[in-house]
PDB file of C-alpha atoms in Angstrom:
ATOM      1  CA  MET A   1      91.005  86.588  83.372  1.00 89.00           C
ATOM      2  CA  MET A   2      93.048  89.785  83.310  1.00 93.00           C
ATOM      3  CA  VAL A   3      91.837  93.325  83.969  1.00 94.00           C
ATOM      4  CA  SER A   4      93.934  96.470  83.559  1.00 96.00           C
ATOM      5  CA  PHE A   5      93.696  99.999  84.905  1.00 97.00           C
ATOM      6  CA  GLU A   6      95.777 103.111  84.345  1.00 97.00           C
ATOM      7  CA  GLY A   7      96.607 106.184  86.353  1.00 96.00           C
ATOM      8  CA  ALA A   8      94.787 107.026  89.577  1.00 96.00           C
ATOM      9  CA  GLN A   9      92.320 104.203  88.970  1.00 96.00           C
ATOM     10  CA  ALA A  10      95.219 101.711  89.026  1.00 96.00           C
ATOM     11  CA  PHE A  11      96.143 102.816  92.551  1.00 95.00           C
ATOM     12  CA  ASP A  12      92.470 102.731  93.638  1.00 95.00           C
ATOM     13  CA  GLU A  13      92.015  99.181  92.366  1.00 93.00           C
ATOM     14  CA  ILE A  14      95.199  97.947  94.078  1.00 92.00           C
ATOM     15  CA  ALA A  15      93.742  99.047  97.406  1.00 90.00           C
ATOM     16  CA  LYS A  16      90.225  97.721  96.713  1.00 90.00           C
ATOM     17  CA  ARG A  17      91.504  94.300  95.665  1.00 87.00           C
ATOM     18  CA  TRP A  18      94.118  93.898  98.456  1.00 83.00           C
ATOM     19  CA  ALA A  19      96.567  93.222  95.646  1.00 84.00           C
ATOM     20  CA  LEU A  20      99.748  94.651  97.185  1.00 87.00           C
ATOM     21  CA  HIS A  21      99.502  94.879 100.987  1.00 84.00           C
ATOM     22  CA  ASP A  22     101.072  91.763 102.569  1.00 83.00           C
ATOM     23  CA  GLY A  23     102.022  90.502  99.118  1.00 88.00           C
ATOM     24  CA  ARG A  24     105.418  89.369  97.855  1.00 90.00           C
ATOM     25  CA  ILE A  25     107.398  90.975  95.073  1.00 91.00           C
ATOM     26  CA  HIS A  26     108.730  88.327  92.698  1.00 91.00           C
ATOM     27  CA  SER A  27     110.610  90.576  90.314  1.00 92.00           C
ATOM     28  CA  ILE A  28     111.568  94.167  89.617  1.00 93.00           C
ATOM     29  CA  VAL A  29     112.738  95.003  86.106  1.00 95.00           C
ATOM     30  CA  VAL A  30     114.188  98.385  85.198  1.00 95.00           C
ATOM     31  CA  SER A  31     114.616  99.030  81.489  1.00 95.00           C
ATOM     32  CA  ARG A  32     115.246 101.743  78.960  1.00 90.00           C
ATOM     33  CA  ALA A  33     114.925 101.207  75.245  1.00 77.00           C
ATOM     34  CA  GLU A  34     117.142 103.308  72.973  1.00 79.00           C
ATOM     35  CA  GLY A  35     115.840 106.875  73.034  1.00 81.00           C
ATOM     36  CA  ALA A  36     112.954 105.989  75.361  1.00 83.00           C
ATOM     37  CA  GLU A  37     112.069 106.805  78.945  1.00 90.00           C
ATOM     38  CA  VAL A  38     112.989 104.553  81.848  1.00 95.00           C
ATOM     39  CA  ALA A  39     110.345 101.969  82.778  1.00 96.00           C
ATOM     40  CA  VAL A  40     109.971  99.864  85.929  1.00 96.00           C
ATOM     41  CA  GLU A  41     107.884  96.700  86.033  1.00 97.00           C
ATOM     42  CA  ILE A  42     107.044  95.082  89.367  1.00 96.00           C
ATOM     43  CA  ASP A  43     105.557  91.581  89.544  1.00 95.00           C
ATOM     44  CA  CYS A  44     103.728  90.776  92.790  1.00 94.00           C
ATOM     45  CA  ARG A  45     101.908  87.792  94.244  1.00 92.00           C
ATOM     46  CA  PRO A  46      99.145  89.174  96.493  1.00 90.00           C
ATOM     47  CA  ARG A  47      98.220  87.842  99.914  1.00 87.00           C
ATOM     48  CA  HIS A  48      96.396  84.517  99.920  1.00 85.00           C
ATOM     49  CA  GLU A  49      92.984  86.065 100.695  1.00 84.00           C
ATOM     50  CA  SER A  50      93.050  88.312  97.635  1.00 86.00           C
ATOM     51  CA  ALA A  51      91.016  87.309  94.584  1.00 87.00           C
ATOM     52  CA  VAL A  52      94.030  88.477  92.552  1.00 92.00           C
ATOM     53  CA  GLY A  53      96.549  85.772  91.658  1.00 91.00           C
ATOM     54  CA  GLN A  54      99.183  88.129  90.256  1.00 94.00           C
ATOM     55  CA  LEU A  55      99.640  91.891  90.035  1.00 95.00           C
ATOM     56  CA  ARG A  56     101.919  93.470  87.451  1.00 97.00           C
ATOM     57  CA  LEU A  57     102.653  97.175  87.858  1.00 97.00           C
ATOM     58  CA  ARG A  58     104.259  99.053  84.985  1.00 97.00           C
ATOM     59  CA  PHE A  59     105.625 102.526  85.570  1.00 97.00           C
ATOM     60  CA  GLU A  60     106.636 104.559  82.512  1.00 95.00           C
ATOM     61  CA  GLY A  61     108.367 107.908  82.384  1.00 95.00           C
ATOM     62  CA  VAL A  62     110.184 107.025  85.592  1.00 96.00           C
ATOM     63  CA  VAL A  63     111.827 110.030  87.238  1.00 95.00           C
ATOM     64  CA  ARG A  64     113.032 108.224  90.381  1.00 95.00           C
ATOM     65  CA  PHE A  65     113.732 104.615  91.265  1.00 94.00           C
ATOM     66  CA  ASP A  66     115.175 103.965  94.708  1.00 93.00           C
ATOM     67  CA  PHE A  67     115.185 100.387  96.014  1.00 87.00           C
ATOM     68  CA  ALA A  68     117.525  98.761  98.520  1.00 80.00           C
ATOM     69  CA  TRP A  69     117.665  95.166  99.692  1.00 77.00           C
ATOM     70  CA  SER A  70     120.093  92.849 101.474  1.00 75.00           C
ATOM     71  CA  GLU A  71     120.118  89.097 101.965  1.00 78.00           C
ATOM     72  CA  GLU A  72     119.341  89.541 105.665  1.00 74.00           C
ATOM     73  CA  ASN A  73     115.774  90.375 104.618  1.00 69.00           C
ATOM     74  CA  ASP A  74     113.142  88.369 102.771  1.00 67.00           C
ATOM     75  CA  PHE A  75     112.770  89.348  99.135  1.00 67.00           C
ATOM     76  CA  TYR A  76     110.445  91.218  99.064  1.00 75.00           C
ATOM     77  CA  VAL A  77     107.513  91.234 101.471  1.00 80.00           C
ATOM     78  CA  VAL A  78     105.223  94.276 101.222  1.00 86.00           C
ATOM     79  CA  SER A  79     104.031  94.765 104.792  1.00 84.00           C
ATOM     80  CA  GLY A  80     102.689  98.211 103.935  1.00 87.00           C
ATOM     81  CA  TYR A  81     102.800 100.663 101.067  1.00 92.00           C
ATOM     82  CA  LYS A  82     101.979 104.244 100.135  1.00 94.00           C
ATOM     83  CA  ALA A  83     100.488 105.190  96.754  1.00 95.00           C
ATOM     84  CA  VAL A  84     100.099 108.900  96.012  1.00 95.00           C
ATOM     85  CA  VAL A  85      98.716 110.628  92.923  1.00 96.00           C
ATOM     86  CA  ARG A  86     100.626 113.865  92.380  1.00 94.00           C
ATOM     87  CA  PRO A  87     100.220 116.610  89.766  1.00 93.00           C
ATOM     88  CA  SER A  88     103.491 115.406  88.194  1.00 92.00           C
ATOM     89  CA  GLY A  89     102.502 111.736  88.172  1.00 96.00           C
ATOM     90  CA  PHE A  90     102.512 108.761  90.523  1.00 97.00           C
ATOM     91  CA  TYR A  91     104.461 107.912  93.663  1.00 97.00           C
ATOM     92  CA  LEU A  92     104.707 104.434  95.172  1.00 96.00           C
ATOM     93  CA  SER A  93     106.666 103.473  98.282  1.00 94.00           C
ATOM     94  CA  LEU A  94     106.837  99.789  99.238  1.00 91.00           C
ATOM     95  CA  ASP A  95     108.578 100.654 102.522  1.00 89.00           C
ATOM     96  CA  PRO A  96     106.909 103.846 103.748  1.00 92.00           C
ATOM     97  CA  TYR A  97     108.111 105.568 106.868  1.00 92.00           C
ATOM     98  CA  ASP A  98     104.450 105.758 107.953  1.00 88.00           C
ATOM     99  CA  ASP A  99     101.870 104.036 105.741  1.00 78.00           C
ATOM    100  CA  ARG A 100      99.040 105.861 107.530  1.00 84.00           C
ATOM    101  CA  ASP A 101     100.370 109.172 106.220  1.00 84.00           C
ATOM    102  CA  THR A 102      99.252 109.894 102.663  1.00 84.00           C
ATOM    103  CA  ALA A 103     101.908 112.561 102.041  1.00 89.00           C
ATOM    104  CA  VAL A 104     105.236 111.881 100.367  1.00 92.00           C
ATOM    105  CA  ASP A 105     107.951 111.629 103.027  1.00 93.00           C
ATOM    106  CA  ALA A 106     111.704 111.835 102.375  1.00 93.00           C
ATOM    107  CA  ARG A 107     112.116 108.905 104.806  1.00 94.00           C
ATOM    108  CA  ASP A 108     109.989 106.567 102.643  1.00 94.00           C
ATOM    109  CA  GLY A 109     111.930 103.662 101.158  1.00 90.00           C
ATOM    110  CA  SER A 110     111.656 101.518  98.034  1.00 92.00           C
ATOM    111  CA  VAL A 111     110.211 104.324  95.933  1.00 96.00           C
ATOM    112  CA  VAL A 112     109.157 104.634  92.303  1.00 97.00           C
ATOM    113  CA  GLU A 113     108.040 107.978  90.898  1.00 97.00           C
ATOM    114  CA  ALA A 114     106.747 108.065  87.335  1.00 97.00           C
ATOM    115  CA  ARG A 115     104.597 110.004  84.900  1.00 96.00           C
ATOM    116  CA  ARG A 116     102.360 106.995  84.127  1.00 97.00           C
ATOM    117  CA  VAL A 117     101.301 103.772  85.823  1.00 97.00           C
ATOM    118  CA  GLN A 118      99.362 100.714  84.692  1.00 97.00           C
ATOM    119  CA  ALA A 119      98.189  97.837  86.891  1.00 97.00           C
ATOM    120  CA  ASP A 120      97.373  94.434  85.383  1.00 97.00           C
ATOM    121  CA  PHE A 121      95.408  92.088  87.641  1.00 95.00           C
ATOM    122  CA  MET A 122      95.445  88.381  86.807  1.00 94.00           C
ATOM    123  CA  MET A 123      92.488  87.008  88.730  1.00 92.00           C
ATOM    124  CA  LYS A 124      92.468  83.606  90.435  1.00 90.00           C
ATOM    125  CA  ALA A 125      90.262  80.977  88.862  1.00 84.00           C
ATOM    126  CA  SER A 126      86.847  80.723  90.532  1.00 72.00           C
ATOM    127  CA  SER A 127      86.114  77.466  92.303  1.00 54.00           C
TER     128      SER A 127
END
């Protein structure tokens, strides 16, 4: 079963369902169709305890995409994150300077800022 949410509700549901914290990113796709806005799609496998089997985040109208990685690090464990709803759109950091702080910080890493966000949750099968 899949459920989808958009905007601020997408960020709320990610937190409620433990769908990102301690999860693993499997892919990050950045694309731009001819004449269209930049989009970023992030595919995540949540922590084992989550009822979510897969989380797909789609950011559209991307105004900033700033990710860095090197082979010395695992790809890509989300030990903490920061999701902020702003008047201009949505801000997600997968490597926040301080994940207890809900304000945007210039020291945050692995950032996507976009006008729109959608979260698709593929639920695990019930036993």
